[in-house]
Amino acid sequence: MNLFERGSEWRRWDLHVHTPGTQKNDQYEGQTMKEKWDKFYSAIEAYIGDGTNPLKNIAVIGITDYLSIDNYLKVIKDRRMPEGVKLILPNVELRLLPLAKNSPINIHCIFSPDIVEALEHRFFAKLHFTFGSRTYGASKRELIELGKACESTITEEECAYKRGIDQFVLELSDLEDLFKKDPELREKTIIVVSNNRRDGVSGIVTHEDFAVENGSQMDAIRREIYQFTDMIFSSSDSDIKYFLGQKSDNEETVKEKYRSLKACIHGSDAHSNKQLFEPHNQRYCWIKANPTFNGLRQVIYEP
């Protein structure tokens, strides 16, 4: 045993990285999917280098896609990440009612690798969306069928799959019920909600504006979403301070309203090689924790 093993120290994490073949807005370069993936891995290797530059040494990556972990499984199987990447986590992006400014709210489930093999029947199969007279699950087969039902002219299954993903929007109560019935799955899941103006809970105003607003018709659902989540996807200084109880509401008020203080984490939301690990204004995410799923869970209790 190494008595001097490095444990809880500040490391760069990027928990919001899309890959070639992502189900929406794939901007990765390449004439074929193989070329896209080769360039993707080459870009990561070039960015991280030999790992000696702490600003570019990414310790943990969240491989993200909409209603799917297929690309996460490919990355794990390929084993082409640099040695400096200590952990790769599956991040499933979902869309949630009500509508934000430009789209439904984006909410993310970051899963422990321990539970990955069970996600098909314990998570995706338990999500539901009703269209017409039928209720669809979130398995690939049912999403294809949903896509075809929404647009009968679609014949190619991949096009139908993307169409089904576009249409599949959850009610918060359904997600709450799923995790309530499977507490072990909930323990292996970190739920993070977007808080930007386009597709986050804050909608068209800043969080502080509506947090102190009296009588908003959306206040109850906003509170419920924040209570349900563990962390916030935001790089806003205002959000960071607010959810730590350092702005208009103190710590006790934030806990009363939203169950707990919330850590604000941030990712590049990369959809192209150029965006990899480079969020706007270089607002990098530094987390002081072991590069493990439990290390990330600890941030919930020490935001």
mmCIF file with all atom_site columns, N, CA and C in Angstrom, residues 231-280:
data_model
loop_
_atom_site.group_PDB
_atom_site.id
_atom_site.type_symbol
_atom_site.label_atom_id
_atom_site.label_alt_id
_atom_site.label_comp_id
_atom_site.label_asym_id
_atom_site.label_entity_id
_atom_site.label_seq_id
_atom_site.pdbx_PDB_ins_code
_atom_site.Cartn_x
_atom_site.Cartn_y
_atom_site.Cartn_z
_atom_site.occupancy
_atom_site.B_iso_or_equiv
_atom_site.pdbx_formal_charge
_atom_site.auth_seq_id
_atom_site.auth_comp_id
_atom_site.auth_asym_id
_atom_site.auth_atom_id
_atom_site.pdbx_PDB_model_num
ATOM 1   N N  . MET A 1 231 ? -27.314 18.749 -7.495  1.00 0.00 ? 231 MET A N  1
ATOM 2   C CA . MET A 1 231 ? -26.382 19.803 -7.881  1.00 0.00 ? 231 MET A CA 1
ATOM 3   C C  . MET A 1 231 ? -26.991 20.624 -9.007  1.00 0.00 ? 231 MET A C  1
ATOM 4   N N  . ILE A 1 232 ? -26.313 21.725 -9.335  1.00 0.00 ? 232 ILE A N  1
ATOM 5   C CA . ILE A 1 232 ? -26.771 22.637 -10.375 1.00 0.00 ? 232 ILE A CA 1
ATOM 6   C C  . ILE A 1 232 ? -25.698 22.738 -11.448 1.00 0.00 ? 232 ILE A C  1
ATOM 7   N N  . PHE A 1 233 ? -26.093 22.621 -12.715 1.00 0.00 ? 233 PHE A N  1
ATOM 8   C CA . PHE A 1 233 ? -25.173 22.928 -13.804 1.00 0.00 ? 233 PHE A CA 1
ATOM 9   C C  . PHE A 1 233 ? -25.220 24.429 -14.051 1.00 0.00 ? 233 PHE A C  1
ATOM 10  N N  . SER A 1 234 ? -24.226 25.140 -13.558 1.00 0.00 ? 234 SER A N  1
ATOM 11  C CA . SER A 1 234 ? -24.157 26.588 -13.748 1.00 0.00 ? 234 SER A CA 1
ATOM 12  C C  . SER A 1 234 ? -22.749 27.069 -13.443 1.00 0.00 ? 234 SER A C  1
ATOM 13  N N  . SER A 1 235 ? -22.303 28.060 -14.211 1.00 0.00 ? 235 SER A N  1
ATOM 14  C CA . SER A 1 235 ? -21.019 28.707 -13.923 1.00 0.00 ? 235 SER A CA 1
ATOM 15  C C  . SER A 1 235 ? -21.219 30.145 -13.480 1.00 0.00 ? 235 SER A C  1
ATOM 16  N N  . SER A 1 236 ? -22.473 30.531 -13.253 1.00 0.00 ? 236 SER A N  1
ATOM 17  C CA . SER A 1 236 ? -22.802 31.899 -12.861 1.00 0.00 ? 236 SER A CA 1
ATOM 18  C C  . SER A 1 236 ? -22.339 32.186 -11.428 1.00 0.00 ? 236 SER A C  1
ATOM 19  N N  . ASP A 1 237 ? -21.608 33.265 -11.248 1.00 0.00 ? 237 ASP A N  1
ATOM 20  C CA . ASP A 1 237 ? -21.191 33.661 -9.898  1.00 0.00 ? 237 ASP A CA 1
ATOM 21  C C  . ASP A 1 237 ? -22.401 33.867 -8.998  1.00 0.00 ? 237 ASP A C  1
ATOM 22  N N  . SER A 1 238 ? -23.465 34.429 -9.566  1.00 0.00 ? 238 SER A N  1
ATOM 23  C CA . SER A 1 238 ? -24.672 34.672 -8.787  1.00 0.00 ? 238 SER A CA 1
ATOM 24  C C  . SER A 1 238 ? -25.299 33.369 -8.306  1.00 0.00 ? 238 SER A C  1
ATOM 25  N N  . ASP A 1 239 ? -25.379 32.376 -9.197  1.00 0.00 ? 239 ASP A N  1
ATOM 26  C CA . ASP A 1 239 ? -25.937 31.078 -8.807  1.00 0.00 ? 239 ASP A CA 1
ATOM 27  C C  . ASP A 1 239 ? -25.070 30.400 -7.752  1.00 0.00 ? 239 ASP A C  1
ATOM 28  N N  . ILE A 1 240 ? -23.758 30.433 -7.957  1.00 0.00 ? 240 ILE A N  1
ATOM 29  C CA . ILE A 1 240 ? -22.835 29.790 -7.019  1.00 0.00 ? 240 ILE A CA 1
ATOM 30  C C  . ILE A 1 240 ? -23.042 30.345 -5.619  1.00 0.00 ? 240 ILE A C  1
ATOM 31  N N  . LYS A 1 241 ? -23.101 31.673 -5.503  1.00 0.00 ? 241 LYS A N  1
ATOM 32  C CA . LYS A 1 241 ? -23.272 32.301 -4.196  1.00 0.00 ? 241 LYS A CA 1
ATOM 33  C C  . LYS A 1 241 ? -24.666 32.047 -3.635  1.00 0.00 ? 241 LYS A C  1
ATOM 34  N N  . TYR A 1 242 ? -25.684 32.121 -4.517  1.00 0.00 ? 242 TYR A N  1
ATOM 35  C CA . TYR A 1 242 ? -27.041 31.937 -4.010  1.00 0.00 ? 242 TYR A CA 1
ATOM 36  C C  . TYR A 1 242 ? -27.225 30.547 -3.403  1.00 0.00 ? 242 TYR A C  1
ATOM 37  N N  . PHE A 1 243 ? -26.820 29.500 -4.150  1.00 0.00 ? 243 PHE A N  1
ATOM 38  C CA . PHE A 1 243 ? -27.076 28.140 -3.687  1.00 0.00 ? 243 PHE A CA 1
ATOM 39  C C  . PHE A 1 243 ? -26.188 27.727 -2.528  1.00 0.00 ? 243 PHE A C  1
ATOM 40  N N  . LEU A 1 244 ? -25.210 28.574 -2.177  1.00 0.00 ? 244 LEU A N  1
ATOM 41  C CA . LEU A 1 244 ? -24.422 28.354 -0.958  1.00 0.00 ? 244 LEU A CA 1
ATOM 42  C C  . LEU A 1 244 ? -24.923 29.230 0.185   1.00 0.00 ? 244 LEU A C  1
ATOM 43  N N  . GLY A 1 245 ? -26.036 29.916 -0.043  1.00 0.00 ? 245 GLY A N  1
ATOM 44  C CA . GLY A 1 245 ? -26.622 30.742 1.009   1.00 0.00 ? 245 GLY A CA 1
ATOM 45  C C  . GLY A 1 245 ? -25.869 32.025 1.271   1.00 0.00 ? 245 GLY A C  1
ATOM 46  N N  . GLN A 1 246 ? -25.250 32.594 0.240   1.00 0.00 ? 246 GLN A N  1
ATOM 47  C CA . GLN A 1 246 ? -24.416 33.782 0.407   1.00 0.00 ? 246 GLN A CA 1
ATOM 48  C C  . GLN A 1 246 ? -24.978 35.008 -0.313  1.00 0.00 ? 246 GLN A C  1
ATOM 49  N N  . LYS A 1 247 ? -26.269 34.937 -0.702  1.00 0.00 ? 247 LYS A N  1
ATOM 50  C CA . LYS A 1 247 ? -26.854 36.101 -1.387  1.00 0.00 ? 247 LYS A CA 1
ATOM 51  C C  . LYS A 1 247 ? -28.159 36.483 -0.697  1.00 0.00 ? 247 LYS A C  1
ATOM 52  N N  . SER A 1 248 ? -29.236 36.596 -1.474  1.00 0.00 ? 248 SER A N  1
ATOM 53  C CA . SER A 1 248 ? -30.489 37.097 -0.921  1.00 0.00 ? 248 SER A CA 1
ATOM 54  C C  . SER A 1 248 ? -31.095 36.180 0.128   1.00 0.00 ? 248 SER A C  1
ATOM 55  N N  . ASP A 1 249 ? -30.810 34.895 0.056   1.00 0.00 ? 249 ASP A N  1
ATOM 56  C CA . ASP A 1 249 ? -31.245 33.937 1.072   1.00 0.00 ? 249 ASP A CA 1
ATOM 57  C C  . ASP A 1 249 ? -30.017 33.377 1.782   1.00 0.00 ? 249 ASP A C  1
ATOM 58  N N  . ASN A 1 250 ? -30.107 33.243 3.115   1.00 0.00 ? 250 ASN A N  1
ATOM 59  C CA . ASN A 1 250 ? -28.981 32.666 3.860   1.00 0.00 ? 250 ASN A CA 1
ATOM 60  C C  . ASN A 1 250 ? -29.027 31.135 3.770   1.00 0.00 ? 250 ASN A C  1
ATOM 61  N N  . GLU A 1 251 ? -28.055 30.488 4.423   1.00 0.00 ? 251 GLU A N  1
ATOM 62  C CA . GLU A 1 251 ? -27.947 29.034 4.324   1.00 0.00 ? 251 GLU A CA 1
ATOM 63  C C  . GLU A 1 251 ? -29.214 28.330 4.782   1.00 0.00 ? 251 GLU A C  1
ATOM 64  N N  . GLU A 1 252 ? -29.754 28.747 5.916   1.00 0.00 ? 252 GLU A N  1
ATOM 65  C CA . GLU A 1 252 ? -30.938 28.077 6.454   1.00 0.00 ? 252 GLU A CA 1
ATOM 66  C C  . GLU A 1 252 ? -32.135 28.231 5.525   1.00 0.00 ? 252 GLU A C  1
ATOM 67  N N  . THR A 1 253 ? -32.280 29.393 4.890   1.00 0.00 ? 253 THR A N  1
ATOM 68  C CA . THR A 1 253 ? -33.407 29.623 3.986   1.00 0.00 ? 253 THR A CA 1
ATOM 69  C C  . THR A 1 253 ? -33.270 28.777 2.731   1.00 0.00 ? 253 THR A C  1
ATOM 70  N N  . VAL A 1 254 ? -32.057 28.692 2.191   1.00 0.00 ? 254 VAL A N  1
ATOM 71  C CA . VAL A 1 254 ? -31.838 27.856 1.012   1.00 0.00 ? 254 VAL A CA 1
ATOM 72  C C  . VAL A 1 254 ? -32.146 26.397 1.341   1.00 0.00 ? 254 VAL A C  1
ATOM 73  N N  . LYS A 1 255 ? -31.710 25.931 2.505   1.00 0.00 ? 255 LYS A N  1
ATOM 74  C CA . LYS A 1 255 ? -31.994 24.550 2.907   1.00 0.00 ? 255 LYS A CA 1
ATOM 75  C C  . LYS A 1 255 ? -33.494 24.323 3.077   1.00 0.00 ? 255 LYS A C  1
ATOM 76  N N  . GLU A 1 256 ? -34.171 25.299 3.646   1.00 0.00 ? 256 GLU A N  1
ATOM 77  C CA . GLU A 1 256 ? -35.619 25.170 3.851   1.00 0.00 ? 256 GLU A CA 1
ATOM 78  C C  . GLU A 1 256 ? -36.349 25.106 2.519   1.00 0.00 ? 256 GLU A C  1
ATOM 79  N N  . LYS A 1 257 ? -35.933 25.950 1.581   1.00 0.00 ? 257 LYS A N  1
ATOM 80  C CA . LYS A 1 257 ? -36.602 25.997 0.280   1.00 0.00 ? 257 LYS A CA 1
ATOM 81  C C  . LYS A 1 257 ? -36.267 24.796 -0.599  1.00 0.00 ? 257 LYS A C  1
ATOM 82  N N  . TYR A 1 258 ? -34.990 24.396 -0.596  1.00 0.00 ? 258 TYR A N  1
ATOM 83  C CA . TYR A 1 258 ? -34.509 23.472 -1.617  1.00 0.00 ? 258 TYR A CA 1
ATOM 84  C C  . TYR A 1 258 ? -33.858 22.204 -1.072  1.00 0.00 ? 258 TYR A C  1
ATOM 85  N N  . ARG A 1 259 ? -34.110 21.895 0.197   1.00 0.00 ? 259 ARG A N  1
ATOM 86  C CA . ARG A 1 259 ? -33.649 20.654 0.844   1.00 0.00 ? 259 ARG A CA 1
ATOM 87  C C  . ARG A 1 259 ? -32.213 20.741 1.309   1.00 0.00 ? 259 ARG A C  1
ATOM 88  N N  . SER A 1 260 ? -31.345 21.417 0.580   1.00 0.00 ? 260 SER A N  1
ATOM 89  C CA . SER A 1 260 ? -29.933 21.467 0.942   1.00 0.00 ? 260 SER A CA 1
ATOM 90  C C  . SER A 1 260 ? -29.269 22.605 0.181   1.00 0.00 ? 260 SER A C  1
ATOM 91  N N  . LEU A 1 261 ? -28.069 22.962 0.611   1.00 0.00 ? 261 LEU A N  1
ATOM 92  C CA . LEU A 1 261 ? -27.232 23.808 -0.228  1.00 0.00 ? 261 LEU A CA 1
ATOM 93  C C  . LEU A 1 261 ? -26.847 22.985 -1.457  1.00 0.00 ? 261 LEU A C  1
ATOM 94  N N  . LYS A 1 262 ? -26.583 23.672 -2.562  1.00 0.00 ? 262 LYS A N  1
ATOM 95  C CA . LYS A 1 262 ? -26.288 22.967 -3.809  1.00 0.00 ? 262 LYS A CA 1
ATOM 96  C C  . LYS A 1 262 ? -24.950 23.415 -4.378  1.00 0.00 ? 262 LYS A C  1
ATOM 97  N N  . ALA A 1 263 ? -24.126 22.460 -4.724  1.00 0.00 ? 263 ALA A N  1
ATOM 98  C CA . ALA A 1 263 ? -22.898 22.783 -5.447  1.00 0.00 ? 263 ALA A CA 1
ATOM 99  C C  . ALA A 1 263 ? -23.245 23.101 -6.893  1.00 0.00 ? 263 ALA A C  1
ATOM 100 N N  . CYS A 1 264 ? -22.611 24.128 -7.438  1.00 0.00 ? 264 CYS A N  1
ATOM 101 C CA . CYS A 1 264 ? -22.732 24.440 -8.859  1.00 0.00 ? 264 CYS A CA 1
ATOM 102 C C  . CYS A 1 264 ? -21.511 23.856 -9.569  1.00 0.00 ? 264 CYS A C  1
ATOM 103 N N  . ILE A 1 265 ? -21.765 22.941 -10.490 1.00 0.00 ? 265 ILE A N  1
ATOM 104 C CA . ILE A 1 265 ? -20.688 22.386 -11.293 1.00 0.00 ? 265 ILE A CA 1
ATOM 105 C C  . ILE A 1 265 ? -20.880 22.848 -12.732 1.00 0.00 ? 265 ILE A C  1
ATOM 106 N N  . HIS A 1 266 ? -19.873 22.633 -13.556 1.00 0.00 ? 266 HIS A N  1
ATOM 107 C CA . HIS A 1 266 ? -19.947 23.152 -14.912 1.00 0.00 ? 266 HIS A CA 1
ATOM 108 C C  . HIS A 1 266 ? -19.183 22.232 -15.841 1.00 0.00 ? 266 HIS A C  1
ATOM 109 N N  . GLY A 1 267 ? -19.646 22.127 -17.080 1.00 0.00 ? 267 GLY A N  1
ATOM 110 C CA . GLY A 1 267 ? -18.952 21.332 -18.076 1.00 0.00 ? 267 GLY A CA 1
ATOM 111 C C  . GLY A 1 267 ? -18.886 22.073 -19.392 1.00 0.00 ? 267 GLY A C  1
ATOM 112 N N  . SER A 1 268 ? -18.103 21.547 -20.304 1.00 0.00 ? 268 SER A N  1
ATOM 113 C CA . SER A 1 268 ? -17.931 22.230 -21.588 1.00 0.00 ? 268 SER A CA 1
ATOM 114 C C  . SER A 1 268 ? -19.143 22.061 -22.493 1.00 0.00 ? 268 SER A C  1
ATOM 115 N N  . ASP A 1 269 ? -19.983 21.051 -22.241 1.00 0.00 ? 269 ASP A N  1
ATOM 116 C CA . ASP A 1 269 ? -21.113 20.738 -23.126 1.00 0.00 ? 269 ASP A CA 1
ATOM 117 C C  . ASP A 1 269 ? -20.608 20.616 -24.561 1.00 0.00 ? 269 ASP A C  1
ATOM 118 N N  . ALA A 1 270 ? -19.461 19.960 -24.715 1.00 0.00 ? 270 ALA A N  1
ATOM 119 C CA . ALA A 1 270 ? -18.812 19.888 -26.018 1.00 0.00 ? 270 ALA A CA 1
ATOM 120 C C  . ALA A 1 270 ? -19.627 19.066 -27.007 1.00 0.00 ? 270 ALA A C  1
ATOM 121 N N  . HIS A 1 271 ? -19.817 19.622 -28.201 1.00 0.00 ? 271 HIS A N  1
ATOM 122 C CA . HIS A 1 271 ? -20.415 18.917 -29.331 1.00 0.00 ? 271 HIS A CA 1
ATOM 123 C C  . HIS A 1 271 ? -19.464 18.912 -30.519 1.00 0.00 ? 271 HIS A C  1
ATOM 124 N N  . SER A 1 272 ? -18.221 19.371 -30.308 1.00 0.00 ? 272 SER A N  1
ATOM 125 C CA . SER A 1 272 ? -17.214 19.412 -31.365 1.00 0.00 ? 272 SER A CA 1
ATOM 126 C C  . SER A 1 272 ? -15.838 19.304 -30.718 1.00 0.00 ? 272 SER A C  1
ATOM 127 N N  . ASN A 1 273 ? -14.826 18.972 -31.511 1.00 0.00 ? 273 ASN A N  1
ATOM 128 C CA . ASN A 1 273 ? -13.470 18.877 -30.981 1.00 0.00 ? 273 ASN A CA 1
ATOM 129 C C  . ASN A 1 273 ? -12.999 20.207 -30.405 1.00 0.00 ? 273 ASN A C  1
ATOM 130 N N  . LYS A 1 274 ? -13.372 21.297 -31.045 1.00 0.00 ? 274 LYS A N  1
ATOM 131 C CA . LYS A 1 274 ? -12.943 22.617 -30.600 1.00 0.00 ? 274 LYS A CA 1
ATOM 132 C C  . LYS A 1 274 ? -13.478 22.947 -29.207 1.00 0.00 ? 274 LYS A C  1
ATOM 133 N N  . GLN A 1 275 ? -14.647 22.438 -28.886 1.00 0.00 ? 275 GLN A N  1
ATOM 134 C CA . GLN A 1 275 ? -15.281 22.752 -27.605 1.00 0.00 ? 275 GLN A CA 1
ATOM 135 C C  . GLN A 1 275 ? -14.812 21.857 -26.462 1.00 0.00 ? 275 GLN A C  1
ATOM 136 N N  . LEU A 1 276 ? -14.102 20.781 -26.767 1.00 0.00 ? 276 LEU A N  1
ATOM 137 C CA . LEU A 1 276 ? -13.733 19.819 -25.727 1.00 0.00 ? 276 LEU A CA 1
ATOM 138 C C  . LEU A 1 276 ? -12.996 20.499 -24.578 1.00 0.00 ? 276 LEU A C  1
ATOM 139 N N  . PHE A 1 277 ? -13.554 20.391 -23.392 1.00 0.00 ? 277 PHE A N  1
ATOM 140 C CA . PHE A 1 277 ? -12.953 20.864 -22.138 1.00 0.00 ? 277 PHE A CA 1
ATOM 141 C C  . PHE A 1 277 ? -12.765 22.384 -22.090 1.00 0.00 ? 277 PHE A C  1
ATOM 142 N N  . GLU A 1 278 ? -13.418 23.111 -23.003 1.00 0.00 ? 278 GLU A N  1
ATOM 143 C CA . GLU A 1 278 ? -13.269 24.565 -23.044 1.00 0.00 ? 278 GLU A CA 1
ATOM 144 C C  . GLU A 1 278 ? -14.633 25.257 -22.942 1.00 0.00 ? 278 GLU A C  1
ATOM 145 N N  . PRO A 1 279 ? -15.180 25.352 -21.736 1.00 0.00 ? 279 PRO A N  1
ATOM 146 C CA . PRO A 1 279 ? -16.435 26.088 -21.558 1.00 0.00 ? 279 PRO A CA 1
ATOM 147 C C  . PRO A 1 279 ? -16.210 27.576 -21.814 1.00 0.00 ? 279 PRO A C  1
ATOM 148 N N  . HIS A 1 280 ? -17.294 28.302 -21.980 1.00 0.00 ? 280 HIS A N  1
ATOM 149 C CA . HIS A 1 280 ? -17.214 29.743 -22.242 1.00 0.00 ? 280 HIS A CA 1
ATOM 150 C C  . HIS A 1 280 ? -16.418 30.434 -21.139 1.00 0.00 ? 280 HIS A C  1
#
